[in-house]
Amino acid sequence: MGDDSHGWTAAPAAAERARSVLAAAWSCSVTAEGTREELVGAHTVTEDGRVLVDVPEDSALLGAAICAPRGEPSAVLEFADVAPVPVRDRIRARLWLAGWFAVEGDRLAFRATRVVLRQPSGAVVVDLDDFAAATPDPLGTAEARLLTHLADCHADAVERLTRLIGSDSLHGAVRVQPLAVDRHGLTLRIERTRAHGDVRLAFHTPADDVAQLTERMHVLLSQATAAACPRALQWQRTDGDR
């Protein structure tokens, strides 16, 4: 499968992106002491990025927390960031936390000693101090609702936004869908017959809430309306559409 990703501009820093993935994740995979467990709705995240996990009494994670040498990685937590809109290759990022568990009351507290974020642009090791200090994207909790609404109810707006994309990037496109949105910008997924690529449309200034996001989107749409419609957009016109 081909992937001709374009460089993102005005994108979140790695630490912010990692915290956003962590904050939005509802499930995670935990590998510890040679076992692997899938946890759904069992974890919460503290302000400094620690992961608190509720586990059953017979969980192998309890043994890993009790028996592993303190300071040595006793587990690896994996989180996947999945696009809410159906697109090809829906995994937008993966986050791995290596570290150790400690028992805190009736829960396990996981503190990371290594944080790795993998995005289409590649993998990066996130500085632990930056990770602890970073805050999740303020639009993260609303992103799924916003993107599905844009895709399902405003296909015309998505088409208009493609006027801000170079014709070379649209060549051979068969579908364009909103892939991601954060305080810094909107990402569109351009799908071709055997390949896909992502294009970033940066906001003129970051948005800290949905009201500000609405204003930023209106600015992009106004810019798109003023732009000449590229010939590459003819991919969206078929005999059945006329």
PDB file of C-alpha atoms in Angstrom:
ATOM      1  CA  MET A   1       0.000   0.000   0.000  1.00  0.00           C
ATOM      2  CA  GLY A   2       1.410   3.336  -1.017  1.00  0.00           C
ATOM      3  CA  ASP A   3       1.525   6.312   1.244  1.00  0.00           C
ATOM      4  CA  ASP A   4       2.772   9.679   0.036  1.00  0.00           C
ATOM      5  CA  SER A   5       2.380  11.695   3.229  1.00  0.00           C
ATOM      6  CA  HIS A   6       2.907  15.440   3.023  1.00  0.00           C
ATOM      7  CA  GLY A   7       4.685  17.384   5.730  1.00  0.00           C
ATOM      8  CA  TRP A   8       2.476  18.791   8.467  1.00  0.00           C
ATOM      9  CA  THR A   9       2.764  22.427   9.364  1.00  0.00           C
ATOM     10  CA  ALA A  10       1.704  24.052  12.616  1.00  0.00           C
ATOM     11  CA  ALA A  11       1.326  20.593  14.129  1.00  0.00           C
ATOM     12  CA  PRO A  12       1.338  19.654  17.828  1.00  0.00           C
ATOM     13  CA  ALA A  13       4.686  18.970  19.461  1.00  0.00           C
ATOM     14  CA  ALA A  14       5.477  15.291  20.056  1.00  0.00           C
ATOM     15  CA  ALA A  15       4.794  15.507  23.786  1.00  0.00           C
ATOM     16  CA  GLU A  16       1.418  17.181  23.256  1.00  0.00           C
ATOM     17  CA  ARG A  17       0.488  14.644  20.594  1.00  0.00           C
ATOM     18  CA  ALA A  18       1.484  11.771  22.874  1.00  0.00           C
ATOM     19  CA  ARG A  19      -0.608  13.140  25.749  1.00  0.00           C
ATOM     20  CA  SER A  20      -3.543  13.607  23.359  1.00  0.00           C
ATOM     21  CA  VAL A  21      -3.347   9.979  22.229  1.00  0.00           C
ATOM     22  CA  LEU A  22      -3.190   8.874  25.851  1.00  0.00           C
ATOM     23  CA  ALA A  23      -6.111  11.063  26.909  1.00  0.00           C
ATOM     24  CA  ALA A  24      -8.387   9.900  24.089  1.00  0.00           C
ATOM     25  CA  ALA A  25      -7.644   6.188  24.306  1.00  0.00           C
ATOM     26  CA  TRP A  26     -10.398   4.008  25.746  1.00  0.00           C
ATOM     27  CA  SER A  27      -8.374   0.796  25.636  1.00  0.00           C
ATOM     28  CA  CYS A  28      -4.754  -0.322  25.779  1.00  0.00           C
ATOM     29  CA  SER A  29      -2.626  -3.423  25.420  1.00  0.00           C
ATOM     30  CA  VAL A  30      -0.319  -4.317  28.308  1.00  0.00           C
ATOM     31  CA  THR A  31       2.665  -6.634  27.942  1.00  0.00           C
ATOM     32  CA  ALA A  32       4.205  -7.748  31.238  1.00  0.00           C
ATOM     33  CA  GLU A  33       6.191 -10.785  32.342  1.00  0.00           C
ATOM     34  CA  GLY A  34       5.637 -12.514  29.022  1.00  0.00           C
ATOM     35  CA  THR A  35       1.865 -12.069  29.111  1.00  0.00           C
ATOM     36  CA  ARG A  36      -0.334  -9.706  27.175  1.00  0.00           C
ATOM     37  CA  GLU A  37      -3.637  -8.293  28.372  1.00  0.00           C
ATOM     38  CA  GLU A  38      -6.174  -6.125  26.573  1.00  0.00           C
ATOM     39  CA  LEU A  39      -7.763  -3.578  28.903  1.00  0.00           C
ATOM     40  CA  VAL A  40     -10.945  -1.742  27.938  1.00  0.00           C
ATOM     41  CA  GLY A  41     -12.207   1.169  30.008  1.00  0.00           C
ATOM     42  CA  ALA A  42      -9.862   0.202  32.830  1.00  0.00           C
ATOM     43  CA  HIS A  43      -7.423   3.110  32.960  1.00  0.00           C
ATOM     44  CA  THR A  44      -7.370   6.782  33.807  1.00  0.00           C
ATOM     45  CA  VAL A  45      -4.602   9.350  33.385  1.00  0.00           C
ATOM     46  CA  THR A  46      -3.282  11.796  35.965  1.00  0.00           C
ATOM     47  CA  GLU A  47      -2.253  15.358  35.169  1.00  0.00           C
ATOM     48  CA  ASP A  48       1.419  14.380  35.021  1.00  0.00           C
ATOM     49  CA  GLY A  49       0.815  11.478  32.630  1.00  0.00           C
ATOM     50  CA  ARG A  50       0.771   8.548  35.043  1.00  0.00           C
ATOM     51  CA  VAL A  51      -1.636   5.772  34.091  1.00  0.00           C
ATOM     52  CA  LEU A  52      -3.856   4.319  36.820  1.00  0.00           C
ATOM     53  CA  VAL A  53      -5.223   0.860  36.018  1.00  0.00           C
ATOM     54  CA  ASP A  54      -8.052  -1.084  37.624  1.00  0.00           C
ATOM     55  CA  VAL A  55      -7.284  -4.804  37.284  1.00  0.00           C
ATOM     56  CA  PRO A  56      -8.961  -7.949  38.624  1.00  0.00           C
ATOM     57  CA  GLU A  57      -7.306  -9.711  41.555  1.00  0.00           C
ATOM     58  CA  ASP A  58      -6.192 -12.631  39.380  1.00  0.00           C
ATOM     59  CA  SER A  59      -4.512 -10.389  36.799  1.00  0.00           C
ATOM     60  CA  ALA A  60      -0.914 -11.192  35.880  1.00  0.00           C
ATOM     61  CA  LEU A  61      -0.216  -7.472  36.117  1.00  0.00           C
ATOM     62  CA  LEU A  62      -0.378  -7.674  39.885  1.00  0.00           C
ATOM     63  CA  GLY A  63       2.403 -10.249  39.890  1.00  0.00           C
ATOM     64  CA  ALA A  64       4.469  -8.098  37.546  1.00  0.00           C
ATOM     65  CA  ALA A  65       4.051  -5.094  39.821  1.00  0.00           C
ATOM     66  CA  ILE A  66       5.030  -7.013  42.955  1.00  0.00           C
ATOM     67  CA  CYS A  67       7.917  -9.061  41.562  1.00  0.00           C
ATOM     68  CA  ALA A  68       9.643  -6.737  39.112  1.00  0.00           C
ATOM     69  CA  PRO A  69      12.729  -4.837  40.380  1.00  0.00           C
ATOM     70  CA  ARG A  70      11.850  -1.213  41.067  1.00  0.00           C
ATOM     71  CA  GLY A  71      13.166   1.078  38.373  1.00  0.00           C
ATOM     72  CA  GLU A  72      13.289  -1.667  35.759  1.00  0.00           C
ATOM     73  CA  PRO A  73      10.662  -1.690  33.004  1.00  0.00           C
ATOM     74  CA  SER A  74       8.114  -4.235  34.130  1.00  0.00           C
ATOM     75  CA  ALA A  75       5.559  -3.564  31.415  1.00  0.00           C
ATOM     76  CA  VAL A  76       4.900  -1.904  28.103  1.00  0.00           C
ATOM     77  CA  LEU A  77       1.582  -0.150  27.452  1.00  0.00           C
ATOM     78  CA  GLU A  78       0.463   0.361  23.861  1.00  0.00           C
ATOM     79  CA  PHE A  79      -2.233   2.800  22.778  1.00  0.00           C
ATOM     80  CA  ALA A  80      -3.623   3.241  19.269  1.00  0.00           C
ATOM     81  CA  ASP A  81      -5.103   6.461  17.909  1.00  0.00           C
ATOM     82  CA  VAL A  82      -7.853   5.458  15.470  1.00  0.00           C
ATOM     83  CA  ALA A  83      -9.479   7.875  13.036  1.00  0.00           C
ATOM     84  CA  PRO A  84     -13.207   8.272  13.796  1.00  0.00           C
ATOM     85  CA  VAL A  85     -14.035   8.625  10.090  1.00  0.00           C
ATOM     86  CA  PRO A  86     -13.774   5.486   7.920  1.00  0.00           C
ATOM     87  CA  VAL A  87     -10.618   5.867   5.852  1.00  0.00           C
ATOM     88  CA  ARG A  88      -7.937   3.600   4.508  1.00  0.00           C
ATOM     89  CA  ASP A  89      -5.370   2.805   7.232  1.00  0.00           C
ATOM     90  CA  ARG A  90      -7.298   4.251  10.196  1.00  0.00           C
ATOM     91  CA  ILE A  91      -4.424   4.066  12.718  1.00  0.00           C
ATOM     92  CA  ARG A  92      -3.185   7.655  12.906  1.00  0.00           C
ATOM     93  CA  ALA A  93      -0.589   7.080  15.625  1.00  0.00           C
ATOM     94  CA  ARG A  94       0.646   4.544  18.148  1.00  0.00           C
ATOM     95  CA  LEU A  95       2.003   5.321  21.590  1.00  0.00           C
ATOM     96  CA  TRP A  96       4.215   3.014  23.636  1.00  0.00           C
ATOM     97  CA  LEU A  97       4.996   3.568  27.313  1.00  0.00           C
ATOM     98  CA  ALA A  98       7.686   1.413  28.920  1.00  0.00           C
ATOM     99  CA  GLY A  99       8.008   1.555  32.681  1.00  0.00           C
ATOM    100  CA  TRP A 100       6.931  -0.036  35.922  1.00  0.00           C
ATOM    101  CA  PHE A 101       3.804  -0.620  37.939  1.00  0.00           C
ATOM    102  CA  ALA A 102       3.351   0.101  41.621  1.00  0.00           C
ATOM    103  CA  VAL A 103       0.398  -0.833  43.779  1.00  0.00           C
ATOM    104  CA  GLU A 104      -1.640   2.160  44.943  1.00  0.00           C
ATOM    105  CA  GLY A 105      -4.627   1.089  47.026  1.00  0.00           C
ATOM    106  CA  ASP A 106      -6.792  -1.143  44.874  1.00  0.00           C
ATOM    107  CA  ARG A 107      -5.227   0.068  41.614  1.00  0.00           C
ATOM    108  CA  LEU A 108      -1.934  -0.135  39.787  1.00  0.00           C
ATOM    109  CA  ALA A 109      -0.073   3.075  39.007  1.00  0.00           C
ATOM    110  CA  PHE A 110       2.156   2.994  35.941  1.00  0.00           C
ATOM    111  CA  ARG A 111       5.032   5.419  35.604  1.00  0.00           C
ATOM    112  CA  ALA A 112       6.778   5.597  32.253  1.00  0.00           C
ATOM    113  CA  THR A 113      10.552   5.460  31.903  1.00  0.00           C
ATOM    114  CA  ARG A 114      10.422   5.664  28.106  1.00  0.00           C
ATOM    115  CA  VAL A 115       7.794   7.139  25.777  1.00  0.00           C
ATOM    116  CA  VAL A 116       7.747   6.467  22.043  1.00  0.00           C
ATOM    117  CA  LEU A 117       5.272   8.035  19.628  1.00  0.00           C
ATOM    118  CA  ARG A 118       4.937   6.695  16.100  1.00  0.00           C
ATOM    119  CA  GLN A 119       3.135   8.710  13.421  1.00  0.00           C
ATOM    120  CA  PRO A 120       3.192   8.446   9.611  1.00  0.00           C
ATOM    121  CA  SER A 121       6.190  10.779   9.629  1.00  0.00           C
ATOM    122  CA  GLY A 122       8.147   8.307  11.785  1.00  0.00           C
ATOM    123  CA  ALA A 123       8.841   7.361  15.407  1.00  0.00           C
ATOM    124  CA  VAL A 124      10.201   9.740  18.043  1.00  0.00           C
ATOM    125  CA  VAL A 125      11.294   9.259  21.633  1.00  0.00           C
ATOM    126  CA  VAL A 126       9.448  11.817  23.766  1.00  0.00           C
ATOM    127  CA  ASP A 127      11.329  13.565  26.547  1.00  0.00           C
ATOM    128  CA  LEU A 128       9.901  12.430  29.891  1.00  0.00           C
ATOM    129  CA  ASP A 129       9.817  15.912  31.415  1.00  0.00           C
ATOM    130  CA  ASP A 130       8.083  17.275  28.316  1.00  0.00           C
ATOM    131  CA  PHE A 131       5.616  14.399  28.452  1.00  0.00           C
ATOM    132  CA  ALA A 132       4.778  15.046  32.099  1.00  0.00           C
ATOM    133  CA  ALA A 133       4.362  18.789  31.540  1.00  0.00           C
ATOM    134  CA  ALA A 134       2.361  18.597  28.306  1.00  0.00           C
ATOM    135  CA  THR A 135      -1.421  18.877  28.187  1.00  0.00           C
ATOM    136  CA  PRO A 136      -3.734  17.033  25.780  1.00  0.00           C
ATOM    137  CA  ASP A 137      -5.204  18.900  22.854  1.00  0.00           C
ATOM    138  CA  PRO A 138      -8.251  20.866  24.099  1.00  0.00           C
ATOM    139  CA  LEU A 139     -10.324  19.659  21.134  1.00  0.00           C
ATOM    140  CA  GLY A 140      -9.530  15.999  21.740  1.00  0.00           C
ATOM    141  CA  THR A 141     -12.757  15.088  23.504  1.00  0.00           C
ATOM    142  CA  ALA A 142     -14.847  16.675  20.729  1.00  0.00           C
ATOM    143  CA  GLU A 143     -12.749  15.556  17.749  1.00  0.00           C
ATOM    144  CA  ALA A 144     -14.682  12.364  16.888  1.00  0.00           C
ATOM    145  CA  ARG A 145     -18.021  14.189  16.904  1.00  0.00           C
ATOM    146  CA  LEU A 146     -16.662  17.113  14.892  1.00  0.00           C
ATOM    147  CA  LEU A 147     -15.012  14.973  12.212  1.00  0.00           C
ATOM    148  CA  THR A 148     -17.940  12.582  11.721  1.00  0.00           C
ATOM    149  CA  HIS A 149     -20.310  15.549  11.444  1.00  0.00           C
ATOM    150  CA  LEU A 150     -18.054  17.186   8.867  1.00  0.00           C
ATOM    151  CA  ALA A 151     -17.788  13.962   6.846  1.00  0.00           C
ATOM    152  CA  ASP A 152     -21.445  12.953   7.069  1.00  0.00           C
ATOM    153  CA  CYS A 153     -23.213  16.299   6.804  1.00  0.00           C
ATOM    154  CA  HIS A 154     -20.831  18.678   5.051  1.00  0.00           C
ATOM    155  CA  ALA A 155     -19.248  16.834   2.142  1.00  0.00           C
ATOM    156  CA  ASP A 156     -19.600  20.062   0.177  1.00  0.00           C
ATOM    157  CA  ALA A 157     -17.364  21.834   2.706  1.00  0.00           C
ATOM    158  CA  VAL A 158     -14.733  19.089   2.418  1.00  0.00           C
ATOM    159  CA  GLU A 159     -14.838  19.474  -1.369  1.00  0.00           C
ATOM    160  CA  ARG A 160     -14.432  23.228  -1.034  1.00  0.00           C
ATOM    161  CA  LEU A 161     -11.428  22.804   1.263  1.00  0.00           C
ATOM    162  CA  THR A 162      -9.638  20.773  -1.410  1.00  0.00           C
ATOM    163  CA  ARG A 163      -9.297  24.032  -3.340  1.00  0.00           C
ATOM    164  CA  LEU A 164      -6.543  24.892  -0.849  1.00  0.00           C
ATOM    165  CA  ILE A 165      -4.574  21.810  -1.910  1.00  0.00           C
ATOM    166  CA  GLY A 166      -2.143  21.814  -4.809  1.00  0.00           C
ATOM    167  CA  SER A 167      -3.373  20.091  -7.941  1.00  0.00           C
ATOM    168  CA  ASP A 168      -0.403  17.697  -7.855  1.00  0.00           C
ATOM    169  CA  SER A 169      -1.551  16.366  -4.498  1.00  0.00           C
ATOM    170  CA  LEU A 170      -5.076  15.802  -5.839  1.00  0.00           C
ATOM    171  CA  HIS A 171      -3.989  14.030  -9.015  1.00  0.00           C
ATOM    172  CA  GLY A 172      -5.657  10.613  -9.219  1.00  0.00           C
ATOM    173  CA  ALA A 173      -7.710  11.140  -6.061  1.00  0.00           C
ATOM    174  CA  VAL A 174     -10.884   9.088  -5.713  1.00  0.00           C
ATOM    175  CA  ARG A 175     -11.956  10.311  -2.272  1.00  0.00           C
ATOM    176  CA  VAL A 176     -11.035  12.965   0.285  1.00  0.00           C
ATOM    177  CA  GLN A 177     -12.051  12.620   3.929  1.00  0.00           C
ATOM    178  CA  PRO A 178     -11.317  14.592   7.109  1.00  0.00           C
ATOM    179  CA  LEU A 179      -8.725  12.578   9.015  1.00  0.00           C
ATOM    180  CA  ALA A 180      -7.875  14.650  12.087  1.00  0.00           C
ATOM    181  CA  VAL A 181      -8.393  18.020  13.697  1.00  0.00           C
ATOM    182  CA  ASP A 182      -6.567  19.650  16.586  1.00  0.00           C
ATOM    183  CA  ARG A 183      -6.028  23.159  17.861  1.00  0.00           C
ATOM    184  CA  HIS A 184      -3.401  23.771  15.177  1.00  0.00           C
ATOM    185  CA  GLY A 185      -5.179  22.635  12.038  1.00  0.00           C
ATOM    186  CA  LEU A 186      -7.208  20.160   9.986  1.00  0.00           C
ATOM    187  CA  THR A 187      -5.760  17.119   8.201  1.00  0.00           C
ATOM    188  CA  LEU A 188      -7.398  15.654   5.100  1.00  0.00           C
ATOM    189  CA  ARG A 189      -6.802  12.112   3.842  1.00  0.00           C
ATOM    190  CA  ILE A 190      -6.505  11.907   0.040  1.00  0.00           C
ATOM    191  CA  GLU A 191      -7.197   8.393  -1.196  1.00  0.00           C
ATOM    192  CA  ARG A 192      -6.219   7.111  -4.614  1.00  0.00           C
ATOM    193  CA  THR A 193      -6.805   3.715  -6.156  1.00  0.00           C
ATOM    194  CA  ARG A 194      -3.677   2.162  -4.650  1.00  0.00           C
ATOM    195  CA  ALA A 195      -2.230   4.878  -2.466  1.00  0.00           C
ATOM    196  CA  HIS A 196      -3.121   7.627  -0.047  1.00  0.00           C
ATOM    197  CA  GLY A 197      -1.592  10.762   1.410  1.00  0.00           C
ATOM    198  CA  ASP A 198      -2.368  13.367   4.037  1.00  0.00           C
ATOM    199  CA  VAL A 199      -2.465  17.135   3.638  1.00  0.00           C
ATOM    200  CA  ARG A 200      -2.409  19.553   6.549  1.00  0.00           C
ATOM    201  CA  LEU A 201      -4.442  22.776   6.465  1.00  0.00           C
ATOM    202  CA  ALA A 202      -3.048  24.948   9.232  1.00  0.00           C
ATOM    203  CA  PHE A 203      -5.186  27.453  11.122  1.00  0.00           C
ATOM    204  CA  HIS A 204      -4.012  31.050  11.163  1.00  0.00           C
ATOM    205  CA  THR A 205      -3.849  30.805  14.975  1.00  0.00           C
ATOM    206  CA  PRO A 206      -4.490  27.933  17.411  1.00  0.00           C
ATOM    207  CA  ALA A 207      -8.037  27.161  18.585  1.00  0.00           C
ATOM    208  CA  ASP A 208      -8.543  26.459  22.284  1.00  0.00           C
ATOM    209  CA  ASP A 209     -12.219  25.472  22.178  1.00  0.00           C
ATOM    210  CA  VAL A 210     -14.989  24.501  19.755  1.00  0.00           C
ATOM    211  CA  ALA A 211     -16.147  28.100  19.310  1.00  0.00           C
ATOM    212  CA  GLN A 212     -12.665  29.148  18.221  1.00  0.00           C
ATOM    213  CA  LEU A 213     -12.416  26.075  16.001  1.00  0.00           C
ATOM    214  CA  THR A 214     -15.633  27.122  14.242  1.00  0.00           C
ATOM    215  CA  GLU A 215     -14.105  30.520  13.493  1.00  0.00           C
ATOM    216  CA  ARG A 216     -10.880  28.930  12.209  1.00  0.00           C
ATOM    217  CA  MET A 217     -12.871  26.611   9.921  1.00  0.00           C
ATOM    218  CA  HIS A 218     -14.853  29.557   8.562  1.00  0.00           C
ATOM    219  CA  VAL A 219     -11.580  31.274   7.705  1.00  0.00           C
ATOM    220  CA  LEU A 220     -10.360  28.199   5.814  1.00  0.00           C
ATOM    221  CA  LEU A 221     -13.653  27.884   3.962  1.00  0.00           C
ATOM    222  CA  SER A 222     -13.571  31.566   3.026  1.00  0.00           C
ATOM    223  CA  GLN A 223     -10.051  31.134   1.680  1.00  0.00           C
ATOM    224  CA  ALA A 224     -11.191  28.058  -0.256  1.00  0.00           C
ATOM    225  CA  THR A 225     -14.157  29.907  -1.722  1.00  0.00           C
ATOM    226  CA  ALA A 226     -11.856  32.657  -2.941  1.00  0.00           C
ATOM    227  CA  ALA A 227      -9.469  30.139  -4.493  1.00  0.00           C
ATOM    228  CA  ALA A 228      -9.852  28.984  -8.074  1.00  0.00           C
ATOM    229  CA  CYS A 229     -11.304  25.491  -8.317  1.00  0.00           C
ATOM    230  CA  PRO A 230      -8.481  23.271  -9.615  1.00  0.00           C
ATOM    231  CA  ARG A 231      -9.107  20.981 -12.545  1.00  0.00           C
ATOM    232  CA  ALA A 232      -7.992  18.061 -10.385  1.00  0.00           C
ATOM    233  CA  LEU A 233     -11.340  18.266  -8.608  1.00  0.00           C
ATOM    234  CA  GLN A 234     -12.947  16.654 -11.642  1.00  0.00           C
ATOM    235  CA  TRP A 235     -12.289  13.308  -9.905  1.00  0.00           C
ATOM    236  CA  GLN A 236     -15.395  13.983  -7.846  1.00  0.00           C
ATOM    237  CA  ARG A 237     -17.628  14.233 -10.924  1.00  0.00           C
ATOM    238  CA  THR A 238     -18.894  10.987 -12.425  1.00  0.00           C
ATOM    239  CA  ASP A 239     -21.692  10.285 -14.860  1.00  0.00           C
ATOM    240  CA  GLY A 240     -23.775   8.996 -11.986  1.00  0.00           C
ATOM    241  CA  ASP A 241     -23.392  12.318 -10.139  1.00  0.00           C
ATOM    242  CA  ARG A 242     -24.742  14.435 -12.966  1.00  0.00           C
TER     243      ARG A 242
END
